[in-house]
């Protein structure tokens, strides 16, 4: 183990950017966090200012190191984890984005997805190769939209002047020098979310890129999730420190939760909700609306794959209740408000704000609050909002059990919402299996730290991750099966009310 005693993880998320310093036992030493603006130019469009994200990244690294009373000299490595599918396109010569980052929740590419499907094969046109259905969720169609709609962008792209990346590549490129020698790299977990990477070869697929009109020169080099990509730039916050790990946020959480055996699964409760199950070294195609994705690739070891159930809205529903409706003034208040009632009062909230993701993939759906009577109050609505996360998780778990042929016996959970004990108990009740929270709930950042630390020998490998993992709390199901079935039946009924909302004349 090197003399330096810490690894820094940068967690570039959907609503904020965080930097967390971890010690050798995988414990949090200190952190810094700054939210960035959520930009909604019109209904269904969601954007971020990539320059604001880069500015915040520098600031949170400074905050975390200062609070820990450390400098870059105390760091063995830096790892990056990020919101996946959020597309940044920038000019290599100026370092400036040509347009705001188009966020994974954005639905403007629906027509592009439909046009590509119409070429043959429908929504499953590329699924055998890339593991994903044609949907607005993924990065590839977002790149096409930028090239088609930003003046001069296509000509610059064809001249080799534009670069694309999810936010991992944008942060890495800037950290390693930007226009002055920045490294343009991504890892297979992020590349597998573009709809442009062949899952079997881990390389960009020229035919799909051609279908979308995307020059291959724009795309970052795909390297493993754990190796030294470059070093922090001179004059930066971490000069000379190896940047040595990249994992998309959900894969990072899977790694941080030590889900290294086939059949192990975790669920992360963040802006959206994401469950991954390790399927081993062979990709498993889904017949039940899940995504086939890369789980991780450590150096030159075999690639490990996963099935993923992606849910667009969970924590962001709580934000919506806070920011758009004002029925709470801070996110943690949702639990207290929900506790003022014994049940949901017959109300069910289906937060299809960006359509429905797994297992439905219905971009024509929109949010619905159903079952309302005069009896329902804001406590019931708060409870229905929390329950929506648990019901959506149950739908994904059912699909996972069907695809994998193995029934999960417990669910490891992490992310911001796992502090909500009411939600965790209801999650165990509606699944009928125990829900387990680890001592370090920030497993996304932790996973990126582990990937970077393993690359430089700070940790020896997966066994160190397993040894560091510790259970904090476990929730056992207490609801009887009849009540569980009744509630789930009503939820399924509520979901059907969201279908077919968006007509052709609704943009």
Tab-separated table of C-alpha atoms in Angstrom:
chain	number	residue	atom	x	y	z
A	1	UNK	CA	0.000	0.000	0.000
A	2	UNK	CA	1.441	3.430	-0.920
A	3	UNK	CA	2.272	5.977	1.770
A	4	UNK	CA	-0.652	8.125	0.683
A	5	UNK	CA	-3.694	7.134	2.665
A	6	UNK	CA	-6.783	8.312	0.842
A	7	UNK	CA	-8.724	8.056	-2.408
A	8	UNK	CA	-10.939	10.849	-3.714
A	9	UNK	CA	-14.170	10.078	-5.562
A	10	UNK	CA	-15.957	12.624	-7.728
A	11	UNK	CA	-19.671	11.824	-7.979
A	12	UNK	CA	-21.109	13.929	-10.807
A	13	UNK	CA	-24.815	13.328	-10.302
A	14	UNK	CA	-28.058	14.544	-11.831
A	15	UNK	CA	-28.802	17.219	-9.252
A	16	UNK	CA	-25.395	17.869	-7.703
A	17	UNK	CA	-21.677	17.192	-7.868
A	18	UNK	CA	-19.932	15.721	-4.841
A	19	UNK	CA	-16.365	14.948	-3.887
A	20	UNK	CA	-15.815	12.420	-1.109
A	21	UNK	CA	-12.519	11.433	0.517
A	22	UNK	CA	-12.356	7.763	1.585
A	23	UNK	CA	-9.816	6.054	3.810
A	24	UNK	CA	-8.437	2.523	3.381
A	25	UNK	CA	-11.312	0.962	5.338
A	26	UNK	CA	-13.823	2.497	2.896
A	27	UNK	CA	-15.072	5.048	5.436
A	28	UNK	CA	-15.978	8.621	4.506
A	29	UNK	CA	-13.424	11.133	5.819
A	30	UNK	CA	-14.986	14.334	4.415
A	31	UNK	CA	-17.035	15.558	1.499
A	32	UNK	CA	-18.180	18.617	-0.437
A	33	UNK	CA	-21.390	18.939	-2.449
A	34	UNK	CA	-22.899	21.646	-4.690
A	35	UNK	CA	-26.203	21.487	-6.586
A	36	UNK	CA	-26.393	22.716	-10.169
A	37	UNK	CA	-29.277	24.279	-12.044
A	38	UNK	CA	-31.974	22.086	-13.584
A	39	UNK	CA	-32.894	23.751	-16.885
A	40	UNK	CA	-36.334	23.051	-18.382
A	41	UNK	CA	-36.567	24.990	-21.697
A	42	UNK	CA	-39.938	23.385	-22.509
A	43	UNK	CA	-42.092	20.435	-21.436
A	44	UNK	CA	-40.094	17.208	-21.619
A	45	UNK	CA	-36.735	18.953	-22.098
A	46	UNK	CA	-34.132	18.726	-19.319
A	47	UNK	CA	-30.693	20.318	-19.607
A	48	UNK	CA	-27.603	21.076	-17.510
A	49	UNK	CA	-24.908	23.686	-18.036
A	50	UNK	CA	-21.758	21.557	-18.483
A	51	UNK	CA	-19.476	24.504	-17.672
A	52	UNK	CA	-21.320	24.989	-14.371
A	53	UNK	CA	-20.779	21.281	-13.640
A	54	UNK	CA	-17.030	21.599	-14.307
A	55	UNK	CA	-16.813	24.724	-12.112
A	56	UNK	CA	-18.665	22.909	-9.312
A	57	UNK	CA	-16.386	19.874	-9.672
A	58	UNK	CA	-13.301	21.985	-8.981
A	59	UNK	CA	-15.029	23.642	-6.035
A	60	UNK	CA	-16.244	20.430	-4.344
A	61	UNK	CA	-12.797	18.830	-4.641
A	62	UNK	CA	-11.379	21.880	-2.870
A	63	UNK	CA	-14.107	21.711	-0.213
A	64	UNK	CA	-13.596	18.013	0.515
A	65	UNK	CA	-9.801	18.283	0.770
A	66	UNK	CA	-9.969	21.443	2.893
A	67	UNK	CA	-12.531	19.964	5.284
A	68	UNK	CA	-10.389	16.830	5.646
A	69	UNK	CA	-7.279	19.003	6.213
A	70	UNK	CA	-5.589	17.206	3.315
A	71	UNK	CA	-3.892	18.188	0.062
A	72	UNK	CA	-3.523	16.421	-3.274
A	73	UNK	CA	-0.274	14.906	-1.917
A	74	UNK	CA	-2.377	12.745	0.432
A	75	UNK	CA	-4.272	11.119	-2.451
A	76	UNK	CA	-3.343	7.780	-4.001
A	77	UNK	CA	-5.866	8.175	-6.829
A	78	UNK	CA	-9.060	9.838	-8.018
A	79	UNK	CA	-12.141	7.949	-9.250
A	80	UNK	CA	-15.063	9.375	-11.228
A	81	UNK	CA	-18.690	8.266	-11.172
A	82	UNK	CA	-21.436	10.058	-13.012
A	83	UNK	CA	-24.992	10.418	-14.183
A	84	UNK	CA	-25.068	8.208	-17.261
A	85	UNK	CA	-26.706	8.979	-20.635
A	86	UNK	CA	-26.431	12.751	-20.132
A	87	UNK	CA	-24.781	13.922	-23.343
A	88	UNK	CA	-22.163	16.683	-23.551
A	89	UNK	CA	-20.840	17.770	-26.954
A	90	UNK	CA	-17.943	20.225	-26.880
A	91	UNK	CA	-15.426	21.895	-29.177
A	92	UNK	CA	-11.964	20.364	-28.770
A	93	UNK	CA	-10.257	23.614	-29.801
A	94	UNK	CA	-12.086	26.032	-27.472
A	95	UNK	CA	-13.100	23.611	-24.704
A	96	UNK	CA	-16.627	25.046	-24.811
A	97	UNK	CA	-19.802	22.943	-25.070
A	98	UNK	CA	-21.725	23.668	-28.283
A	99	UNK	CA	-25.038	23.236	-26.409
A	100	UNK	CA	-26.212	22.513	-22.879
A	101	UNK	CA	-25.827	18.909	-21.702
A	102	UNK	CA	-29.010	17.003	-22.615
A	103	UNK	CA	-30.003	15.055	-19.504
A	104	UNK	CA	-30.980	11.377	-19.401
A	105	UNK	CA	-34.551	12.332	-18.375
A	106	UNK	CA	-35.042	14.452	-21.526
A	107	UNK	CA	-37.692	13.224	-24.008
A	108	UNK	CA	-37.033	15.466	-27.055
A	109	UNK	CA	-35.469	12.586	-29.041
A	110	UNK	CA	-38.706	10.597	-29.266
A	111	UNK	CA	-39.122	11.329	-32.999
A	112	UNK	CA	-35.489	10.336	-33.648
A	113	UNK	CA	-36.035	7.029	-31.825
A	114	UNK	CA	-39.198	6.379	-33.866
A	115	UNK	CA	-37.445	7.219	-37.172
A	116	UNK	CA	-34.576	4.848	-36.362
A	117	UNK	CA	-37.052	2.109	-35.434
A	118	UNK	CA	-38.856	2.665	-38.740
A	119	UNK	CA	-35.658	1.669	-40.583
A	120	UNK	CA	-36.519	-1.882	-39.496
A	121	UNK	CA	-36.807	-3.756	-36.243
A	122	UNK	CA	-38.811	-1.156	-34.328
A	123	UNK	CA	-37.759	-0.400	-30.754
A	124	UNK	CA	-35.564	-3.540	-30.708
A	125	UNK	CA	-33.581	-2.561	-33.829
A	126	UNK	CA	-30.209	-2.545	-32.029
A	127	UNK	CA	-31.076	-4.511	-28.908
A	128	UNK	CA	-29.191	-7.716	-29.774
A	129	UNK	CA	-25.960	-5.728	-30.132
A	130	UNK	CA	-26.277	-3.015	-27.503
A	131	UNK	CA	-28.702	-4.516	-24.966
A	132	UNK	CA	-30.994	-1.464	-25.075
A	133	UNK	CA	-34.324	-0.613	-26.687
A	134	UNK	CA	-34.622	2.526	-28.801
A	135	UNK	CA	-35.679	5.109	-26.210
A	136	UNK	CA	-35.156	8.768	-25.371
A	137	UNK	CA	-33.123	7.686	-22.317
A	138	UNK	CA	-29.830	6.945	-24.079
A	139	UNK	CA	-27.031	9.236	-25.295
A	140	UNK	CA	-26.777	8.356	-29.003
A	141	UNK	CA	-30.017	10.009	-30.173
A	142	UNK	CA	-29.144	13.074	-28.032
A	143	UNK	CA	-25.869	13.503	-29.964
A	144	UNK	CA	-27.829	13.282	-33.226
A	145	UNK	CA	-30.274	15.933	-31.976
A	146	UNK	CA	-27.405	18.336	-31.188
A	147	UNK	CA	-25.746	17.764	-34.581
A	148	UNK	CA	-29.092	18.248	-36.354
A	149	UNK	CA	-30.198	21.335	-34.438
A	150	UNK	CA	-27.143	23.383	-33.402
A	151	UNK	CA	-25.951	25.633	-36.197
A	152	UNK	CA	-22.563	24.581	-37.549
A	153	UNK	CA	-22.294	21.564	-35.247
A	154	UNK	CA	-22.456	18.888	-37.935
A	155	UNK	CA	-19.763	20.530	-40.082
A	156	UNK	CA	-17.492	20.868	-37.028
A	157	UNK	CA	-18.145	17.245	-36.056
A	158	UNK	CA	-17.279	16.013	-39.547
A	159	UNK	CA	-14.071	18.073	-39.443
A	160	UNK	CA	-13.105	16.248	-36.231
A	161	UNK	CA	-13.425	19.334	-34.011
A	162	UNK	CA	-16.199	18.111	-31.718
A	163	UNK	CA	-16.002	15.633	-28.848
A	164	UNK	CA	-18.840	13.773	-27.147
A	165	UNK	CA	-18.949	12.302	-23.692
A	166	UNK	CA	-21.271	11.465	-20.854
A	167	UNK	CA	-20.297	13.668	-17.903
A	168	UNK	CA	-17.495	11.264	-16.878
A	169	UNK	CA	-15.607	12.049	-20.095
A	170	UNK	CA	-16.287	15.790	-19.798
A	171	UNK	CA	-14.929	15.903	-16.232
A	172	UNK	CA	-11.924	13.669	-17.046
A	173	UNK	CA	-11.004	15.680	-20.172
A	174	UNK	CA	-11.037	18.919	-18.192
A	175	UNK	CA	-9.209	17.442	-15.175
A	176	UNK	CA	-6.377	16.150	-17.375
A	177	UNK	CA	-5.811	19.424	-19.223
A	178	UNK	CA	-8.808	20.169	-21.461
A	179	UNK	CA	-7.625	21.911	-24.655
A	180	UNK	CA	-4.065	21.406	-23.402
A	181	UNK	CA	-3.780	17.622	-23.744
A	182	UNK	CA	-6.994	16.500	-22.055
A	183	UNK	CA	-7.600	12.740	-22.128
A	184	UNK	CA	-10.771	11.783	-24.060
A	185	UNK	CA	-11.742	8.443	-22.527
A	186	UNK	CA	-14.775	6.634	-21.131
A	187	UNK	CA	-15.319	3.201	-19.593
A	188	UNK	CA	-17.559	0.337	-20.794
A	189	UNK	CA	-20.290	1.024	-18.201
A	190	UNK	CA	-20.829	4.505	-19.632
A	191	UNK	CA	-20.248	3.454	-23.234
A	192	UNK	CA	-22.907	0.750	-22.833
A	193	UNK	CA	-25.498	3.518	-22.197
A	194	UNK	CA	-24.978	5.367	-25.481
A	195	UNK	CA	-26.667	2.765	-27.744
A	196	UNK	CA	-23.479	2.910	-29.817
A	197	UNK	CA	-21.316	0.210	-28.155
A	198	UNK	CA	-21.318	-3.476	-29.086
A	199	UNK	CA	-21.688	-5.364	-25.778
A	200	UNK	CA	-19.670	-8.345	-26.985
A	201	UNK	CA	-16.616	-6.452	-28.275
A	202	UNK	CA	-16.760	-3.306	-26.062
A	203	UNK	CA	-16.126	-1.223	-29.183
A	204	UNK	CA	-18.106	1.465	-30.992
A	205	UNK	CA	-20.397	0.098	-33.694
A	206	UNK	CA	-19.752	1.957	-36.967
A	207	UNK	CA	-23.096	0.934	-38.531
A	208	UNK	CA	-25.212	2.257	-35.657
A	209	UNK	CA	-23.154	5.459	-35.496
A	210	UNK	CA	-23.722	5.879	-39.254
A	211	UNK	CA	-27.482	5.353	-38.827
A	212	UNK	CA	-27.473	8.205	-36.300
A	213	UNK	CA	-25.142	10.385	-38.390
A	214	UNK	CA	-22.488	10.457	-35.652
A	215	UNK	CA	-18.826	10.622	-36.774
A	216	UNK	CA	-16.744	8.051	-34.868
A	217	UNK	CA	-14.105	10.760	-34.318
A	218	UNK	CA	-16.417	12.381	-31.732
A	219	UNK	CA	-16.476	9.351	-29.483
A	220	UNK	CA	-14.116	8.785	-26.544
A	221	UNK	CA	-11.718	5.851	-26.372
A	222	UNK	CA	-13.248	2.982	-24.358
A	223	UNK	CA	-10.888	1.791	-21.618
A	224	UNK	CA	-11.538	-0.446	-18.592
A	225	UNK	CA	-13.293	0.818	-15.443
A	226	UNK	CA	-10.094	0.524	-13.374
A	227	UNK	CA	-6.797	1.737	-14.838
A	228	UNK	CA	-4.782	4.959	-14.929
A	229	UNK	CA	-6.241	7.159	-17.703
A	230	UNK	CA	-4.101	10.205	-16.987
A	231	UNK	CA	-3.012	12.543	-14.219
A	232	UNK	CA	-4.477	15.727	-12.807
A	233	UNK	CA	-3.377	18.810	-14.785
A	234	UNK	CA	-0.755	21.225	-13.508
A	235	UNK	CA	-2.538	24.118	-11.840
A	236	UNK	CA	-5.576	21.974	-11.058
A	237	UNK	CA	-6.850	20.757	-7.685
A	238	UNK	CA	-5.091	17.358	-7.947
A	239	UNK	CA	-1.929	17.955	-10.013
A	240	UNK	CA	-0.112	14.735	-10.875
A	241	UNK	CA	-2.574	12.493	-9.044
A	242	UNK	CA	-3.567	9.412	-11.110
A	243	UNK	CA	-7.180	9.475	-12.295
A	244	UNK	CA	-7.723	5.762	-12.349
A	245	UNK	CA	-11.375	4.695	-12.117
A	246	UNK	CA	-14.589	5.417	-14.010
A	247	UNK	CA	-17.928	3.722	-13.380
A	248	UNK	CA	-21.391	4.977	-14.307
A	249	UNK	CA	-23.273	5.772	-11.116
A	250	UNK	CA	-25.428	2.635	-10.918
A	251	UNK	CA	-22.567	0.303	-11.761
A	252	UNK	CA	-20.414	2.132	-9.200
A	253	UNK	CA	-23.039	1.490	-6.528
A	254	UNK	CA	-23.175	-2.197	-7.522
A	255	UNK	CA	-19.376	-2.355	-7.128
A	256	UNK	CA	-19.456	-0.457	-3.828
A	257	UNK	CA	-22.111	-2.876	-2.531
A	258	UNK	CA	-19.737	-5.788	-3.289
A	259	UNK	CA	-22.219	-7.472	-5.681
A	260	UNK	CA	-19.482	-9.597	-7.237
A	261	UNK	CA	-21.294	-12.930	-7.454
A	262	UNK	CA	-23.856	-13.915	-10.066
A	263	UNK	CA	-27.345	-13.217	-8.715
A	264	UNK	CA	-26.314	-10.472	-6.266
A	265	UNK	CA	-28.373	-7.292	-6.666
A	266	UNK	CA	-28.614	-3.761	-5.334
A	267	UNK	CA	-31.129	-0.931	-5.646
A	268	UNK	CA	-30.054	2.721	-5.591
A	269	UNK	CA	-32.573	5.390	-4.639
A	270	UNK	CA	-31.510	8.692	-6.146
A	271	UNK	CA	-33.093	11.077	-8.643
A	272	UNK	CA	-34.356	7.921	-10.306
A	273	UNK	CA	-34.283	4.356	-9.058
A	274	UNK	CA	-31.984	1.701	-10.426
A	275	UNK	CA	-31.727	-1.986	-9.659
A	276	UNK	CA	-28.849	-4.066	-11.036
A	277	UNK	CA	-28.238	-7.788	-10.805
A	278	UNK	CA	-24.843	-9.304	-11.603
A	279	UNK	CA	-25.225	-11.847	-14.438
A	280	UNK	CA	-21.554	-12.836	-14.757
A	281	UNK	CA	-19.239	-12.755	-17.759
A	282	UNK	CA	-21.924	-13.345	-20.406
A	283	UNK	CA	-24.520	-10.698	-21.327
A	284	UNK	CA	-28.074	-11.937	-20.662
A	285	UNK	CA	-30.752	-10.640	-23.039
A	286	UNK	CA	-33.944	-9.504	-21.304
A	287	UNK	CA	-37.415	-10.711	-22.278
A	288	UNK	CA	-39.092	-8.583	-19.595
A	289	UNK	CA	-38.229	-4.950	-20.260
A	290	UNK	CA	-34.837	-4.780	-18.536
A	291	UNK	CA	-31.576	-3.444	-19.975
A	292	UNK	CA	-28.516	-5.586	-20.621
A	293	UNK	CA	-25.503	-3.539	-19.579
A	294	UNK	CA	-21.863	-3.753	-18.569
A	295	UNK	CA	-21.530	-4.056	-14.784
A	296	UNK	CA	-17.783	-3.403	-14.579
A	297	UNK	CA	-14.437	-4.292	-16.131
A	298	UNK	CA	-11.417	-4.249	-13.821
A	299	UNK	CA	-8.201	-3.800	-15.819
A	300	UNK	CA	-7.661	-6.721	-18.164
A	301	UNK	CA	-9.968	-9.082	-16.245
A	302	UNK	CA	-13.076	-10.424	-18.033
A	303	UNK	CA	-16.001	-8.036	-18.460
A	304	UNK	CA	-18.841	-8.564	-15.969
A	305	UNK	CA	-22.398	-7.867	-17.170
A	306	UNK	CA	-25.658	-6.986	-15.439
A	307	UNK	CA	-29.378	-6.723	-16.005
A	308	UNK	CA	-30.770	-3.342	-14.991
A	309	UNK	CA	-34.208	-2.041	-14.212
A	310	UNK	CA	-34.225	1.734	-14.668
A	311	UNK	CA	-36.932	3.897	-13.081
A	312	UNK	CA	-36.955	7.538	-14.159
A	313	UNK	CA	-38.540	9.219	-11.147
A	314	UNK	CA	-38.178	8.490	-7.427
A	315	UNK	CA	-36.195	11.094	-5.451
A	316	UNK	CA	-37.084	13.707	-8.075
A	317	UNK	CA	-40.770	13.194	-7.179
A	318	UNK	CA	-39.965	14.358	-3.640
A	319	UNK	CA	-38.121	17.343	-5.163
A	320	UNK	CA	-41.184	18.079	-7.299
A	321	UNK	CA	-43.448	18.064	-4.232
A	322	UNK	CA	-40.982	20.487	-2.602
A	323	UNK	CA	-40.201	22.817	-5.515
A	324	UNK	CA	-43.317	22.746	-7.704
A	325	UNK	CA	-46.117	22.209	-5.175
A	326	UNK	CA	-44.509	23.475	-1.966
A	327	UNK	CA	-46.198	20.870	0.266
A	328	UNK	CA	-42.818	20.304	1.969
A	329	UNK	CA	-39.930	22.750	2.360
A	330	UNK	CA	-37.115	20.168	2.500
A	331	UNK	CA	-36.838	16.598	1.214
A	332	UNK	CA	-36.534	14.878	4.650
A	333	UNK	CA	-39.941	16.359	5.643
A	334	UNK	CA	-41.682	13.910	3.303
A	335	UNK	CA	-41.281	11.085	5.824
A	336	UNK	CA	-42.748	13.125	8.692
A	337	UNK	CA	-45.687	14.199	6.532
A	338	UNK	CA	-46.296	10.618	5.371
A	339	UNK	CA	-46.261	9.424	8.986
A	340	UNK	CA	-49.274	11.639	9.801
A	341	UNK	CA	-51.488	8.999	8.111
A	342	UNK	CA	-51.698	5.214	8.452
A	343	UNK	CA	-51.951	4.415	4.739
A	344	UNK	CA	-52.279	6.068	1.322
A	345	UNK	CA	-56.023	6.687	1.723
A	346	UNK	CA	-56.640	4.941	-1.606
A	347	UNK	CA	-54.387	7.336	-3.569
A	348	UNK	CA	-51.745	6.061	-5.994
A	349	UNK	CA	-49.133	8.334	-7.602
A	350	UNK	CA	-47.520	7.169	-10.855
A	351	UNK	CA	-44.705	9.661	-11.576
A	352	UNK	CA	-44.367	9.125	-15.329
A	353	UNK	CA	-42.920	12.619	-15.822
A	354	UNK	CA	-40.478	11.344	-18.493
A	355	UNK	CA	-42.713	8.529	-19.676
A	356	UNK	CA	-42.320	5.114	-18.055
A	357	UNK	CA	-38.957	3.337	-18.075
A	358	UNK	CA	-38.571	-0.333	-17.029
A	359	UNK	CA	-40.360	-2.605	-17.511
A	360	UNK	CA	-42.818	-0.699	-19.754
A	361	UNK	CA	-40.722	1.662	-21.933
A	362	UNK	CA	-43.740	3.853	-22.673
A	363	UNK	CA	-42.668	7.334	-23.745
A	364	UNK	CA	-46.354	8.176	-24.325
A	365	UNK	CA	-47.102	7.954	-20.580
A	366	UNK	CA	-47.357	10.966	-18.256
A	367	UNK	CA	-47.743	11.273	-14.506
A	368	UNK	CA	-51.055	10.505	-12.776
A	369	UNK	CA	-52.427	10.752	-9.234
A	370	UNK	CA	-55.442	8.440	-9.056
A	371	UNK	CA	-57.942	7.147	-6.517
A	372	UNK	CA	-58.612	10.618	-5.101
A	373	UNK	CA	-61.586	11.264	-2.812
A	374	UNK	CA	-62.398	14.154	-0.452
A	375	UNK	CA	-60.819	12.034	2.292
A	376	UNK	CA	-57.317	12.314	0.770
A	377	UNK	CA	-55.029	14.960	2.311
A	378	UNK	CA	-51.432	15.993	1.782
A	379	UNK	CA	-50.230	13.276	4.181
A	380	UNK	CA	-51.793	10.657	1.910
A	381	UNK	CA	-50.194	12.277	-1.148
A	382	UNK	CA	-46.785	12.273	0.573
A	383	UNK	CA	-47.229	8.612	1.433
A	384	UNK	CA	-48.380	7.758	-2.102
A	385	UNK	CA	-45.268	9.508	-3.457
A	386	UNK	CA	-42.972	7.383	-1.282
A	387	UNK	CA	-44.906	4.210	-2.056
A	388	UNK	CA	-44.520	4.901	-5.798
A	389	UNK	CA	-40.796	4.250	-5.463
A	390	UNK	CA	-41.406	0.921	-3.704
A	391	UNK	CA	-44.080	-0.224	-6.186
A	392	UNK	CA	-41.860	0.606	-9.172
A	393	UNK	CA	-39.037	-1.371	-7.538
A	394	UNK	CA	-41.365	-4.365	-7.154
A	395	UNK	CA	-42.183	-4.259	-10.881
A	396	UNK	CA	-38.478	-4.290	-11.727
A	397	UNK	CA	-37.762	-7.085	-9.234
A	398	UNK	CA	-40.513	-9.231	-10.776
A	399	UNK	CA	-38.935	-8.702	-14.215
A	400	UNK	CA	-35.494	-9.562	-12.829
A	401	UNK	CA	-36.729	-12.778	-11.244
A	402	UNK	CA	-38.341	-13.748	-14.560
A	403	UNK	CA	-35.240	-12.947	-16.655
A	404	UNK	CA	-32.626	-14.444	-14.333
A	405	UNK	CA	-34.650	-17.470	-13.250
A	406	UNK	CA	-33.427	-16.817	-9.693
A	407	UNK	CA	-35.676	-15.313	-7.007
A	408	UNK	CA	-33.874	-12.656	-4.993
A	409	UNK	CA	-33.793	-13.474	-1.294
A	410	UNK	CA	-32.812	-9.996	-0.073
A	411	UNK	CA	-32.211	-6.561	-1.553
A	412	UNK	CA	-29.173	-4.387	-0.791
A	413	UNK	CA	-30.131	-0.714	-0.913
A	414	UNK	CA	-28.253	2.587	-1.046
A	415	UNK	CA	-28.643	6.231	-2.058
A	416	UNK	CA	-30.253	9.253	-0.467
A	417	UNK	CA	-33.727	7.839	0.157
A	418	UNK	CA	-32.530	4.882	2.249
A	419	UNK	CA	-32.519	7.178	5.291
A	420	UNK	CA	-36.341	7.197	5.001
A	421	UNK	CA	-37.281	4.342	7.313
A	422	UNK	CA	-40.985	4.451	6.415
A	423	UNK	CA	-40.079	3.882	2.768
A	424	UNK	CA	-37.621	1.089	3.570
A	425	UNK	CA	-40.213	-0.772	5.673
A	426	UNK	CA	-42.825	-0.406	2.935
A	427	UNK	CA	-40.232	-1.575	0.386
A	428	UNK	CA	-39.652	-4.779	2.383
A	429	UNK	CA	-43.432	-5.230	2.787
A	430	UNK	CA	-44.279	-4.858	-0.906
A	431	UNK	CA	-41.354	-7.070	-2.030
A	432	UNK	CA	-41.849	-9.721	0.621
A	433	UNK	CA	-38.052	-9.962	1.143
A	434	UNK	CA	-35.671	-8.268	3.616
A	435	UNK	CA	-34.146	-4.905	2.655
A	436	UNK	CA	-30.559	-4.298	3.813
A	437	UNK	CA	-28.797	-0.934	4.188
A	438	UNK	CA	-24.973	-0.812	4.441
A	439	UNK	CA	-23.036	1.290	6.962
A	440	UNK	CA	-21.686	3.487	4.134
A	441	UNK	CA	-24.803	4.386	2.137
A	442	UNK	CA	-22.783	6.502	-0.352
A	443	UNK	CA	-21.892	3.379	-2.283
A	444	UNK	CA	-21.866	5.165	-5.667
A	445	UNK	CA	-18.878	7.325	-4.751
A	446	UNK	CA	-17.366	4.414	-2.830
A	447	UNK	CA	-17.497	2.159	-5.896
A	448	UNK	CA	-15.628	4.741	-7.990
A	449	UNK	CA	-13.057	5.113	-5.193
A	450	UNK	CA	-12.538	1.339	-5.108
A	451	UNK	CA	-12.099	1.143	-8.915
A	452	UNK	CA	-9.436	3.889	-8.784
A	453	UNK	CA	-7.738	2.505	-5.675
A	454	UNK	CA	-7.533	-1.019	-7.096
A	455	UNK	CA	-5.874	0.360	-10.254
A	456	UNK	CA	-2.990	1.881	-8.270
A	457	UNK	CA	-2.632	-0.917	-5.704
A	458	UNK	CA	-4.192	1.019	-2.798
A	459	UNK	CA	-6.655	-1.861	-2.498
A	460	UNK	CA	-5.807	-5.382	-3.636
A	461	UNK	CA	-9.046	-6.160	-5.408
A	462	UNK	CA	-12.621	-7.240	-4.852
A	463	UNK	CA	-11.851	-9.075	-1.593
A	464	UNK	CA	-10.938	-5.769	0.081
A	465	UNK	CA	-14.326	-4.381	-0.993
A	466	UNK	CA	-16.106	-7.428	0.468
A	467	UNK	CA	-14.127	-7.147	3.713
A	468	UNK	CA	-14.975	-3.446	4.082
A	469	UNK	CA	-18.736	-3.888	3.456
A	470	UNK	CA	-20.831	-3.885	6.648
A	471	UNK	CA	-24.580	-4.071	7.316
A	472	UNK	CA	-26.165	-1.116	9.099
A	473	UNK	CA	-29.859	-1.997	9.253
A	474	UNK	CA	-32.263	-4.647	7.960
A	475	UNK	CA	-36.031	-4.350	7.424
A	476	UNK	CA	-38.101	-7.556	7.453
A	477	UNK	CA	-41.488	-7.726	5.687
A	478	UNK	CA	-44.467	-7.459	8.062
A	479	UNK	CA	-47.421	-7.036	5.646
A	480	UNK	CA	-49.616	-10.098	5.097
A	481	UNK	CA	-49.663	-11.507	1.577
A	482	UNK	CA	-53.342	-10.664	0.938
A	483	UNK	CA	-52.791	-6.969	1.642
A	484	UNK	CA	-49.572	-6.982	-0.413
A	485	UNK	CA	-51.399	-8.469	-3.397
A	486	UNK	CA	-54.307	-6.004	-3.074
A	487	UNK	CA	-52.036	-2.951	-2.964
A	488	UNK	CA	-49.918	-4.163	-5.862
A	489	UNK	CA	-53.029	-4.903	-7.951
A	490	UNK	CA	-54.278	-1.346	-7.434
A	491	UNK	CA	-50.843	0.057	-8.291
A	492	UNK	CA	-50.799	-1.916	-11.564
A	493	UNK	CA	-54.260	-0.533	-12.343
A	494	UNK	CA	-53.027	3.012	-11.654
A	495	UNK	CA	-50.102	2.535	-14.051
A	496	UNK	CA	-52.473	1.723	-16.922
A	497	UNK	CA	-54.116	5.141	-16.460
A	498	UNK	CA	-50.882	6.865	-17.576
A	499	UNK	CA	-50.638	5.156	-20.988
A	500	UNK	CA	-51.367	6.848	-24.335
A	501	UNK	CA	-51.442	10.348	-22.855
A	502	UNK	CA	-49.117	11.999	-25.412
A	503	UNK	CA	-50.863	12.405	-28.778
A	504	UNK	CA	-49.087	13.154	-32.066
A	505	UNK	CA	-49.950	16.849	-31.778
A	506	UNK	CA	-48.319	17.156	-28.330
A	507	UNK	CA	-44.656	18.107	-28.590
